[in-house]
Amino acid sequence: MAPAVGIDLGTTYSAVAWMTPGGKPEVIADEAGEPLTPSVVSFAAGRPVVGPAAKEDQARGEQDVAAYFKSRMGDREFRRFLGGRDWTATGLSSLVLGHLKAQAEQALGQPVTRAVITVPEYFTHPQRTATMEAGRIAGLDVPRIISEPTAAALAYGLRPGASAGRFLVYDLGGGTFDVSLVALTADSLDVLAAAGDHELGGRDWDDRLALELHERFRAETGGDLLATDNGALLVAVEQLKRSLSARRSAEIRVGDGQRTSRYTVSRAELDAMTADLLERTALLTGQALADAGLAWADVDGVLPVGGSTRMPMVAAWVERMSGRPPLSGIHPDHAVALGAAVQAALLPQPGLPAAGSRPQGAPALPGSKRIRDVVAHSLGMIAESEDGQRYVNSILLRRNTAIPSQEVRPYQFDVPASDAELEVYLTQGETGSPAECSYLGRYQVTGFPAGTSGPDVIDVAYAYDENAVVGVEAVQRSTGARLRVVRDELPDDVPDRFLGPPARPRARGPVTVYLAFDLSGSMSGRPLLEAQRAAHAFVSQVDLTSTAVGLIAFSDSVLVELAASQSATAIGQAIDGLRIGRTGIGNAGHPFDHLLSMLDDRAGGRYGVVLADGVWSRQPHAVERAQHCHRQQIEIIAIGFGQADRKFLGQIASSTEQAFFTTVNDLATTFSTIARELTEGTPGTRRGVRSR
């Protein structure tokens, strides 16, 4: 069977590698023995030419040449008219991939049909799916894509004597920058956090040099080096940058077709004119460290990846920040392709039952590690705010979540008698503002069983698969029927429609729920962990398009941990942050005055879900304040376990049906049941929750 290959599809240069029969990853060179292929496509000869010949056309200033198109992957607006037709970034990338496929087939003497292709860690869902589509157009089956820093770390782990530890992968390529924190052991590779910018790379250093030379040329001659798309200038400044990595100064000759000039540029000048670019990588590196909860002192080494890391300013910055030189022993231009080849060799063989199974007699792979990557972008959906006055981006799966991962969210939906359709707009972004998101598309949920109509709950599952590609599934709760989910392109009025108020009132009114947890000393250890798990279960079962959830902790005193929010990320972080001792360790406090204060001005259904595990002091006072909440139409649901007083639970609850006594093992089930009742019920009325 033909081997699967690993392909580093780069902005400026690409490479293809395979795993040799001896179990060693190896870059496949072209006929001239060059391991790297320029990611350049030329139509100067009337047909597409890829690689060194296309790079030569670019250096001669030919106009029918495409380069630096990788960063435009997934961009519907990008078009280049070349060779008599329009080309997308996906189509151009497929030509590069096809060239690498043919190069591998020539070297290996057999057809190559499967590949693992690398992408920047910070690539979005559209960019990742566009990369996989480019592979398909090139005639490749692409069962797996892998992030470039992860591939590089995997290759590093194959080095003889490679040690375990936490490493920072600093990946500065031609057009993208990624940074990942990786925990590497003998049998696993865990990505702890990632950050990056797919519009920052070595090309930006080239552009600064080009602009500097343009200013010098204009001051000297009055000419304009930037008047046209000067591919020759870009090739020349790229070579100048490479020279300055080896020497303290270098000369360059430039011209506008009418006159030429020669200039000397020093390394110090390059460092000064690009200091802000290096600082941008530093800020993103700091963000990744903070997300992982680490400091530079916790990092065992920095692995430089990408040709731009050869610039001395990068190595000097790494040593200054980490206190040690960058790691060596693996070629920064080859690491990504080598790691992709390892991942390709670990792909399940067609026809074999077990994932990663090897043909009989094949060597064991030294890179056979459990790989756990993370997603670099939060996945969200457009929802109405709890007051119905604006749209918000409600985050479902936060960035740096391990993948694959899934989150299920319920929707209150009034199923019409015919032509039922629920639409969901998915986003990637880190804020609650619809203006600051990338939109993935409109997902339409259809296929409701005949004969079903009226109010119902639709459970929609959102997932990132192992490629960080988004998938959506939906189930009608009342029938258990799996519904059809179709992704459509965005309407022309998106995102504009979500920047103003909702156009029409929603069928379901707003609901606000506060989870109030007794965090006295007796909750230490497993009770707190189970309470947190129960809170997460509760949030997973409420419809955050119309429900806001807040969090209150109390023991001797009371603390509002989170004001009511529709952000799953904010709620989840607040739940994870619950700690014993922040409000004391006794039972003197109660949450009811704070519930009244936080819910007093909220419209729609208002609920307080109160958890206790022991007997409170000043119980009569707590009962009186709870009953005051009842009179203000605030529903109190009481949950107790352990040494909680059952009679007291019934007194603080709004009704006997809203008092629950359970066990620590069943907390999550109890909270899930309550959440489902709230979601399926009619908020704003004094509706009881069924007792278990």
XYZ file of C-alpha atoms in Angstrom:
692
model
C 0.000 0.000 0.000
C 1.251 3.476 -0.893
C 2.498 5.404 2.132
C 0.699 8.449 3.450
C 2.850 11.557 3.396
C 3.062 14.652 5.540
C 2.870 18.059 3.844
C 3.872 21.394 5.305
C 1.828 23.782 3.133
C 3.685 27.005 3.874
C 3.134 30.639 2.986
C 6.525 31.066 1.324
C 7.928 27.522 1.164
C 6.371 24.064 1.370
C 7.750 20.589 1.978
C 6.649 16.966 1.779
C 7.987 14.140 3.966
C 7.384 10.456 4.602
C 8.256 7.785 7.140
C 10.947 5.489 5.773
C 10.633 1.689 6.152
C 13.177 2.013 8.952
C 10.801 4.217 10.949
C 12.572 7.541 10.360
C 10.783 10.653 9.043
C 12.514 12.128 6.023
C 11.903 15.137 3.794
C 11.458 14.207 0.118
C 13.650 16.462 -2.016
C 12.833 17.501 -5.565
C 14.802 16.425 -8.661
C 17.394 19.127 -7.965
C 17.856 17.862 -4.422
C 16.090 20.847 -2.840
C 14.022 19.976 0.258
C 11.871 23.127 0.112
C 9.482 24.123 -2.661
C 8.584 27.816 -3.083
C 4.822 28.249 -2.587
C 4.646 30.251 -5.795
C 2.520 29.607 -8.895
C 3.326 31.193 -12.259
C 1.106 31.377 -15.340
C 3.688 33.291 -17.387
C 4.023 30.350 -19.786
C 0.233 30.051 -20.167
C -0.010 27.005 -17.907
C 0.496 26.776 -14.136
C 4.078 26.179 -13.015
C 4.877 25.630 -9.330
C 8.076 25.931 -7.336
C 11.560 27.110 -8.312
C 10.623 28.011 -11.897
C 7.693 30.088 -10.644
C 9.986 31.781 -8.108
C 12.329 32.734 -10.959
C 9.402 34.278 -12.852
C 8.540 36.252 -9.722
C 12.150 37.480 -9.425
C 12.042 38.639 -13.073
C 8.983 40.742 -12.302
C 6.463 38.639 -14.253
C 2.918 39.758 -13.463
C 1.059 36.441 -13.880
C 2.527 35.067 -10.651
C 0.715 34.228 -7.392
C 2.420 34.086 -3.991
C 1.548 34.599 -0.322
C -2.009 33.296 -0.888
C -2.049 30.908 2.060
C -3.271 33.584 4.476
C -6.328 34.106 2.246
C -7.514 30.522 2.580
C -11.239 30.443 3.272
C -11.681 34.073 2.166
C -14.647 34.197 -0.214
C -13.612 37.641 -1.458
C -10.116 36.645 -2.631
C -9.735 36.192 -6.386
C -6.711 36.345 -8.700
C -7.207 36.419 -12.480
C -4.384 34.274 -13.811
C -4.038 32.157 -16.935
C -7.383 33.316 -18.277
C -9.505 32.475 -15.229
C -10.218 33.419 -11.640
C -8.377 31.522 -8.914
C -9.214 31.267 -5.223
C -6.602 30.695 -2.545
C -7.913 27.126 -2.294
C -7.391 26.539 -6.005
C -3.876 27.982 -5.971
C -2.988 25.910 -2.912
C -4.249 22.790 -4.675
C -1.674 23.419 -7.416
C 1.123 23.514 -4.819
C -0.191 20.351 -3.189
C -0.463 18.629 -6.567
C 3.151 19.545 -7.297
C 4.293 18.066 -3.970
C 2.193 14.947 -4.588
C 3.880 14.404 -7.960
C 7.300 15.072 -6.402
C 6.687 12.397 -3.761
C 5.412 9.907 -6.346
C 8.502 10.463 -8.496
C 10.824 9.864 -5.526
C 8.959 6.899 -4.018
C 8.062 5.218 -7.298
C 4.422 4.643 -6.405
C 1.140 6.575 -6.257
C 0.549 8.814 -3.246
C -3.123 9.261 -2.388
C -3.246 10.088 1.357
C -1.709 12.978 3.245
C -1.654 14.805 6.543
C -1.476 18.529 5.834
C -0.355 21.070 8.406
C -2.081 24.379 9.125
C -1.236 27.275 11.427
C -2.545 26.721 14.959
C -4.555 29.925 14.634
C -6.340 28.942 11.400
C -10.120 29.249 11.702
C -12.723 26.674 10.702
C -13.136 28.107 7.159
C -9.369 28.138 6.648
C -9.018 24.547 7.849
C -11.838 23.225 5.676
C -10.439 25.166 2.698
C -7.064 23.454 3.246
C -8.709 20.029 3.258
C -10.626 20.961 0.094
C -7.376 22.006 -1.597
C -5.998 18.557 -0.833
C -9.082 16.902 -2.314
C -8.776 18.967 -5.514
C -5.124 17.885 -5.738
C -6.195 14.239 -5.648
C -5.359 13.584 -2.018
C -7.438 12.001 0.710
C -6.816 14.197 3.776
C -8.136 12.287 6.806
C -6.165 14.488 9.202
C -4.795 17.994 9.435
C -2.430 18.932 12.235
C -1.365 22.271 13.621
C 2.137 23.325 12.628
C 3.499 23.826 16.177
C 2.124 20.440 17.216
C 3.804 18.773 14.238
C 7.092 20.506 15.043
C 6.928 19.392 18.684
C 6.188 15.844 17.528
C 9.280 15.918 15.311
C 11.347 17.335 18.166
C 10.228 14.455 20.374
C 11.890 12.014 17.934
C 15.342 13.492 18.463
C 17.809 11.113 20.126
C 17.971 12.045 23.780
C 14.966 14.402 23.610
C 13.905 15.094 27.168
C 10.454 15.333 28.652
C 9.214 18.687 29.826
C 7.181 21.750 28.949
C 8.279 23.450 25.762
C 7.277 26.611 23.985
C 7.019 26.253 20.204
C 7.759 29.640 18.606
C 6.630 29.301 14.982
C 7.367 32.356 12.828
C 6.670 31.372 9.241
C 6.520 33.422 6.078
C 2.960 34.635 6.627
C 1.764 33.389 9.995
C 2.872 33.324 13.606
C 1.883 30.646 16.110
C 3.001 29.957 19.636
C 2.090 26.812 21.557
C 2.958 25.482 24.992
C 3.469 21.743 24.837
C 3.960 19.114 27.546
C 6.072 16.338 26.082
C 6.631 12.913 27.657
C 7.870 9.582 26.349
C 4.351 8.541 25.348
C 2.285 11.733 25.057
C 2.204 15.209 23.588
C -0.286 17.591 25.206
C -0.816 21.112 23.891
C -1.532 23.239 26.958
C -2.345 26.565 25.277
C -1.942 28.283 21.940
C -2.097 31.784 20.490
C -1.157 33.370 17.209
C -1.862 35.712 14.329
C -2.394 34.403 10.801
C -1.563 37.839 9.380
C 1.876 38.177 10.980
C 4.979 36.528 9.566
C 8.314 36.919 7.856
C 6.602 38.690 4.959
C 5.999 41.629 7.324
C 9.772 41.948 7.865
C 10.187 41.887 4.078
C 7.564 44.602 3.675
C 9.357 46.842 6.179
C 12.598 46.462 4.230
C 10.785 47.166 0.959
C 9.221 50.312 2.410
C 12.588 51.521 3.742
C 14.239 51.017 0.344
C 11.308 52.705 -1.385
C 11.761 55.785 0.829
C 15.509 55.887 0.156
C 14.987 55.427 -3.579
C 12.318 58.118 -3.769
C 14.460 60.590 -1.801
C 17.438 59.936 -4.097
C 15.812 59.595 -7.536
C 12.148 60.622 -7.229
C 11.224 57.173 -8.467
C 8.589 54.806 -7.019
C 9.514 51.209 -6.250
C 5.955 50.409 -5.119
C 4.091 51.746 -8.148
C 3.349 48.215 -9.341
C 3.063 44.771 -7.782
C 6.820 44.402 -7.792
C 7.493 40.723 -7.256
C 11.154 41.251 -8.087
C 11.499 43.716 -5.199
C 9.951 41.237 -2.761
C 12.313 38.472 -3.858
C 15.264 40.834 -3.477
C 14.346 42.019 0.029
C 13.725 38.414 1.127
C 17.275 37.600 0.080
C 18.523 40.743 1.850
C 16.817 39.615 5.069
C 18.472 36.211 4.773
C 21.857 37.872 4.260
C 21.382 40.021 7.353
C 20.817 36.877 9.401
C 24.381 35.835 8.537
C 26.117 39.234 8.275
C 25.906 42.552 10.104
C 25.293 44.464 6.879
C 24.495 43.668 3.258
C 23.988 45.410 -0.064
C 20.938 45.352 -2.326
C 20.299 46.685 -5.816
C 16.780 47.926 -6.653
C 15.149 49.823 -9.507
C 11.872 50.965 -11.016
C 12.616 50.000 -14.627
C 14.116 53.346 -15.496
C 16.917 53.696 -12.970
C 18.614 51.557 -10.372
C 20.381 52.241 -7.084
C 22.464 50.261 -4.632
C 22.024 50.537 -0.869
C 23.624 49.106 2.245
C 21.337 48.004 5.091
C 22.618 46.951 8.512
C 21.206 44.314 10.808
C 20.759 46.982 13.488
C 18.620 49.011 11.068
C 16.448 45.979 10.318
C 16.045 45.298 14.035
C 14.984 48.891 14.691
C 12.446 49.090 11.872
C 10.805 45.787 12.888
C 10.974 45.984 16.700
C 7.195 46.385 16.920
C 6.682 43.167 14.927
C 8.822 41.238 17.382
C 6.855 42.847 20.209
C 3.607 41.534 18.670
C 5.001 37.995 18.879
C 6.046 38.704 22.481
C 2.522 39.782 23.438
C 1.019 36.630 21.914
C 3.618 34.497 23.671
C 2.693 36.145 26.966
C -0.968 35.436 26.268
C -0.270 31.732 25.721
C 1.774 31.547 28.931
C -1.017 33.244 30.883
C -3.663 30.932 29.393
C -1.607 27.913 30.457
C -1.026 29.392 33.927
C 2.741 29.281 33.411
C 5.677 31.677 33.664
C 8.948 31.664 31.722
C 10.560 29.858 34.663
C 8.194 26.909 34.010
C 9.363 26.488 30.393
C 12.096 23.903 29.802
C 13.036 25.146 26.355
C 11.937 27.117 23.298
C 11.705 25.307 19.963
C 12.146 27.715 17.004
C 10.157 26.780 13.892
C 10.004 28.521 10.531
C 12.713 30.156 8.481
C 12.113 33.582 10.010
C 13.327 32.335 13.404
C 16.856 32.397 11.937
C 16.867 36.168 12.384
C 19.294 36.918 15.237
C 16.778 39.298 16.826
C 14.464 36.319 17.455
C 17.153 34.166 19.055
C 18.300 37.095 21.208
C 14.747 37.751 22.400
C 14.186 34.062 23.244
C 17.396 33.909 25.268
C 16.604 37.169 27.051
C 13.111 36.020 28.061
C 13.766 32.337 28.811
C 17.295 32.619 30.165
C 18.641 30.035 27.714
C 19.327 29.789 23.954
C 16.661 28.322 21.661
C 16.711 24.552 21.313
C 18.639 23.115 18.396
C 19.014 19.744 16.740
C 16.094 19.966 14.325
C 15.945 22.039 11.161
C 13.439 24.881 11.630
C 12.365 24.613 7.965
C 11.877 20.831 8.078
C 10.369 20.248 11.533
C 6.743 20.762 10.533
C 6.875 18.427 7.514
C 8.716 15.767 9.536
C 6.101 15.886 12.288
C 3.315 15.651 9.701
C 5.000 12.547 8.278
C 4.981 10.956 11.730
C 1.270 11.723 12.082
C 0.642 10.350 8.575
C 2.373 7.086 9.469
C 0.093 6.770 12.493
C -3.104 7.055 10.434
C -5.365 3.985 10.622
C -4.656 1.659 7.729
C -7.740 1.071 5.545
C -9.090 -2.383 6.220
C -7.448 -2.734 9.640
C -9.784 -2.754 12.652
C -7.674 -0.790 15.118
C -6.715 2.851 14.701
C -2.988 3.173 14.174
C -2.533 -0.560 13.461
C 0.614 -1.369 11.490
C 1.043 -4.027 8.829
C 2.728 -7.172 10.102
C 6.485 -6.740 10.275
C 6.402 -2.949 10.078
C 8.733 -1.213 12.547
C 7.388 0.418 15.687
C 7.258 4.171 15.323
C 9.280 6.178 17.821
C 6.764 9.004 17.482
C 3.805 6.832 18.486
C 2.523 9.272 21.080
C -0.909 10.131 22.358
C -1.476 13.582 20.905
C -3.891 16.001 22.541
C -4.241 19.306 20.757
C -6.345 22.327 21.656
C -8.510 24.672 19.650
C -7.221 28.217 19.252
C -10.599 29.930 18.755
C -13.704 29.969 20.916
C -16.834 28.649 19.223
C -19.960 30.694 19.813
C -23.435 31.366 18.531
C -25.468 34.519 18.033
C -28.152 34.852 20.716
C -30.416 37.541 22.089
C -29.394 39.201 25.329
C -31.370 38.270 28.415
C -33.456 41.454 28.112
C -34.107 40.881 24.408
C -32.718 44.302 23.490
C -29.564 43.302 21.583
C -27.687 40.400 20.076
C -24.670 38.839 21.782
C -22.040 36.279 20.897
C -22.641 33.451 23.374
C -19.483 31.338 23.648
C -20.047 27.576 23.672
C -16.548 26.056 23.571
C -13.759 28.326 24.764
C -10.357 28.515 23.155
C -7.628 26.214 24.435
C -10.242 23.499 25.011
C -8.774 20.075 24.291
C -10.088 18.543 21.069
C -12.098 16.651 20.104
C -14.761 18.283 22.286
C -18.513 18.794 22.266
C -21.104 20.974 23.968
C -24.864 20.367 23.861
C -27.229 23.334 24.163
C -31.034 23.210 24.298
C -33.228 25.589 22.295
C -36.813 26.470 23.113
C -38.489 26.241 19.707
C -42.106 26.481 18.628
C -42.396 23.797 15.929
C -44.900 24.940 13.289
C -47.263 22.492 11.650
C -45.188 22.503 8.433
C -41.884 23.788 7.025
C -40.262 23.903 10.449
C -36.791 25.415 10.415
C -34.499 26.466 13.238
C -31.503 28.560 12.253
C -28.283 29.006 14.196
C -25.434 31.384 13.365
C -22.083 30.060 14.533
C -19.066 32.239 15.225
C -15.438 32.130 16.249
C -14.259 34.915 18.509
C -13.288 35.798 22.047
C -15.740 38.569 22.987
C -19.485 38.907 23.429
C -19.724 41.440 20.623
C -21.229 40.225 17.314
C -19.127 42.886 15.560
C -15.854 41.259 16.646
C -16.568 37.687 15.506
C -15.801 35.596 12.455
C -19.003 34.023 11.138
C -18.872 30.367 10.105
C -22.236 30.227 8.391
C -25.945 29.766 8.897
C -26.822 26.297 10.169
C -30.414 25.277 9.388
C -32.084 22.564 11.437
C -34.942 20.844 9.562
C -36.554 17.440 9.163
C -38.967 17.525 12.106
C -41.145 14.379 12.161
C -44.583 14.752 10.601
C -47.326 15.430 13.100
C -45.140 17.231 15.640
C -45.935 20.860 16.355
C -46.063 23.281 19.225
C -43.448 24.200 21.867
C -40.533 21.794 22.047
C -36.874 21.658 23.015
C -34.197 21.010 20.393
C -30.882 19.747 21.740
C -28.120 21.008 19.447
C -24.633 19.524 19.788
C -21.688 21.659 18.735
C -18.344 19.928 18.328
C -14.738 20.483 17.370
C -13.330 17.301 15.852
C -9.645 16.297 16.027
C -8.966 18.639 13.081
C -10.564 21.597 14.932
C -13.309 21.544 12.301
C -16.812 22.379 13.508
C -19.679 19.892 13.369
C -23.327 20.394 14.355
C -26.013 17.805 15.158
C -29.557 18.233 16.484
C -32.153 16.043 18.201
C -35.817 16.806 18.932
C -36.175 16.108 22.639
C -39.841 15.031 22.675
C -39.439 12.413 19.922
C -35.724 11.625 20.063
C -35.610 12.160 16.303
C -32.249 13.112 14.805
C -32.792 16.226 12.703
C -31.138 17.385 9.504
C -28.495 20.124 9.819
C -27.394 21.995 6.695
C -24.796 24.757 6.547
C -25.551 27.636 4.176
C -23.482 30.648 3.255
C -24.196 33.789 5.224
C -26.984 36.104 4.041
C -25.837 39.469 2.705
C -27.141 41.326 5.775
C -24.912 39.385 8.216
C -23.273 40.614 10.407
C -25.105 43.959 10.044
C -28.420 42.526 11.224
C -26.842 41.509 14.544
C -25.388 44.953 15.271
C -28.824 46.453 15.974
C -31.728 45.360 18.202
C -33.661 42.166 17.387
C -36.201 42.812 14.653
C -39.124 41.104 16.364
C -40.009 39.957 19.877
C -39.046 36.420 20.712
C -41.610 33.811 21.608
C -39.867 32.883 24.853
C -39.423 35.470 27.574
C -36.140 35.994 29.414
C -35.122 33.849 32.383
C -32.520 34.676 35.035
C -31.160 31.997 37.360
C -28.667 32.369 40.200
C -26.936 29.282 41.568
C -26.265 29.961 45.263
C -23.810 27.521 46.831
C -23.114 26.949 50.527
C -19.295 26.861 50.621
C -18.795 26.266 54.335
C -15.939 24.080 55.531
C -17.923 20.861 55.239
C -18.007 21.320 51.442
C -14.234 20.799 51.183
C -12.936 18.080 48.901
C -15.299 15.877 46.953
C -18.545 17.771 47.820
C -17.177 20.921 46.163
C -15.974 18.996 43.112
C -19.387 17.339 42.721
C -21.147 20.678 43.225
C -19.021 22.191 40.449
C -19.783 19.246 38.193
C -23.484 19.684 38.953
C -23.309 23.400 38.119
C -21.677 22.623 34.766
C -24.412 20.045 34.103
C -27.054 22.667 34.908
C -25.563 25.182 32.486
C -25.364 22.572 29.723
C -29.133 22.030 29.958
C -30.397 25.634 29.877
C -31.108 27.643 26.740
C -28.527 30.431 26.903
C -30.190 32.256 24.029
C -32.842 33.370 26.523
C -31.435 32.391 29.937
C -28.795 34.202 32.001
C -26.998 32.368 34.807
C -25.217 33.942 37.790
C -23.299 32.490 40.713
C -23.353 33.291 44.451
C -21.138 31.768 47.174
C -21.963 32.012 50.871
C -20.905 30.699 54.266
C -20.211 33.280 57.016
C -20.574 36.039 54.403
C -21.929 36.272 50.868
C -20.094 36.898 47.575
C -21.555 37.349 44.087
C -19.055 35.343 42.053
C -20.688 36.221 38.725
C -23.499 38.574 37.776
C -26.029 36.869 35.511
C -24.444 36.131 32.128
C -25.256 34.348 28.888
C -21.627 33.514 28.195
C -20.935 29.825 28.715
C -17.248 30.688 29.024
C -17.766 33.270 31.781
C -20.144 30.983 33.665
C -17.810 28.000 33.353
C -14.820 29.994 34.583
C -16.803 31.245 37.595
C -17.859 27.694 38.472
C -14.277 26.443 38.183
C -13.147 29.320 40.397
C -15.308 28.407 43.399
C -13.165 27.995 46.508
C -13.747 27.118 50.165
C -12.779 29.865 52.603
C -13.335 32.973 50.510
C -16.530 33.702 52.467
C -15.483 31.961 55.694
C -16.049 28.370 56.756
C -19.163 28.666 58.965
C -22.930 28.795 58.306
C -23.915 32.283 59.491
C -24.740 33.725 56.064
C -27.612 33.236 53.648
C -28.018 34.264 49.973
C -31.589 35.569 49.916
C -30.963 39.301 50.291
C -28.384 39.132 47.534
C -30.788 37.137 45.355
C -33.405 39.806 45.883
C -30.921 42.561 45.022
C -29.586 40.859 41.892
C -33.005 39.773 40.586
C -35.109 42.763 41.613
C -34.959 44.588 38.277
C -34.819 41.534 36.011
C -37.702 40.897 33.619
C -39.249 37.465 33.046
C -38.688 34.345 35.117
C -36.442 34.782 38.166
C -34.976 31.813 40.016
C -32.580 31.107 42.841
C -31.220 27.544 43.084
C -29.790 27.169 46.596
C -27.483 24.294 47.566
C -26.758 23.327 51.198
C -24.958 20.392 52.783
C -25.472 21.122 56.491
C -27.565 22.929 59.097
C -27.405 26.714 58.874
C -27.263 28.906 61.948
C -29.960 31.624 62.220
C -32.381 29.424 60.277
C -35.525 31.424 61.225
C -33.953 34.583 59.808
C -32.986 32.780 56.597
C -36.537 31.406 56.237
C -38.013 34.894 56.690
C -35.732 36.365 54.004
C -36.451 33.452 51.642
C -40.185 34.022 52.056
C -39.656 37.690 51.237
C -38.198 36.506 47.910
C -41.305 34.369 47.392
C -43.530 37.422 47.859
C -41.477 39.251 45.228
C -42.184 36.441 42.722
C -38.639 35.057 42.906
C -38.751 31.275 42.737
C -36.453 29.544 45.257
C -35.427 25.962 44.513
C -33.678 24.309 47.480
C -31.299 21.350 47.149
C -29.743 19.593 50.100
C -27.529 16.599 50.782
C -25.403 15.255 53.613
C -26.445 16.834 56.942
C -28.877 19.342 55.421
C -32.168 19.897 57.319
C -35.035 18.560 55.176
C -37.676 20.599 56.957
C -35.611 23.744 56.467
C -35.268 23.014 52.742
C -39.052 22.882 52.460
C -39.374 26.222 54.286
C -36.960 28.159 52.065
C -38.253 26.631 48.794
C -41.160 28.342 47.030
C -43.155 25.108 47.240
C -42.691 21.590 48.545
C -42.165 20.426 44.943
C -39.196 22.753 44.743
C -37.332 21.184 47.692
C -34.924 18.371 46.835
C -32.929 16.113 49.130
C -30.353 14.031 47.301
C -26.874 12.509 47.673
C -23.502 13.851 46.666
C -23.384 11.208 43.921
C -26.680 12.440 42.436
C -26.046 16.188 42.531
C -25.335 16.439 38.802
C -28.482 14.463 37.955
C -30.594 16.659 40.243
C -29.244 19.883 38.776
C -29.711 18.559 35.226
C -33.328 17.654 35.986
C -34.058 21.131 37.327
C -32.414 22.774 34.316
C -34.443 20.662 31.915
C -37.653 21.550 33.741
C -36.831 25.236 33.555
C -36.001 24.941 29.854
C -39.110 22.955 28.972
C -41.422 24.942 31.240
C -42.970 28.365 30.928
C -40.838 30.949 32.719
C -42.328 33.830 34.591
C -45.039 31.742 36.273
C -45.054 30.076 39.673
C -44.490 26.642 38.192
C -43.170 23.945 40.472
C -40.257 21.683 39.653
C -41.047 18.004 39.909
C -39.681 16.353 43.041
C -37.478 13.321 42.624
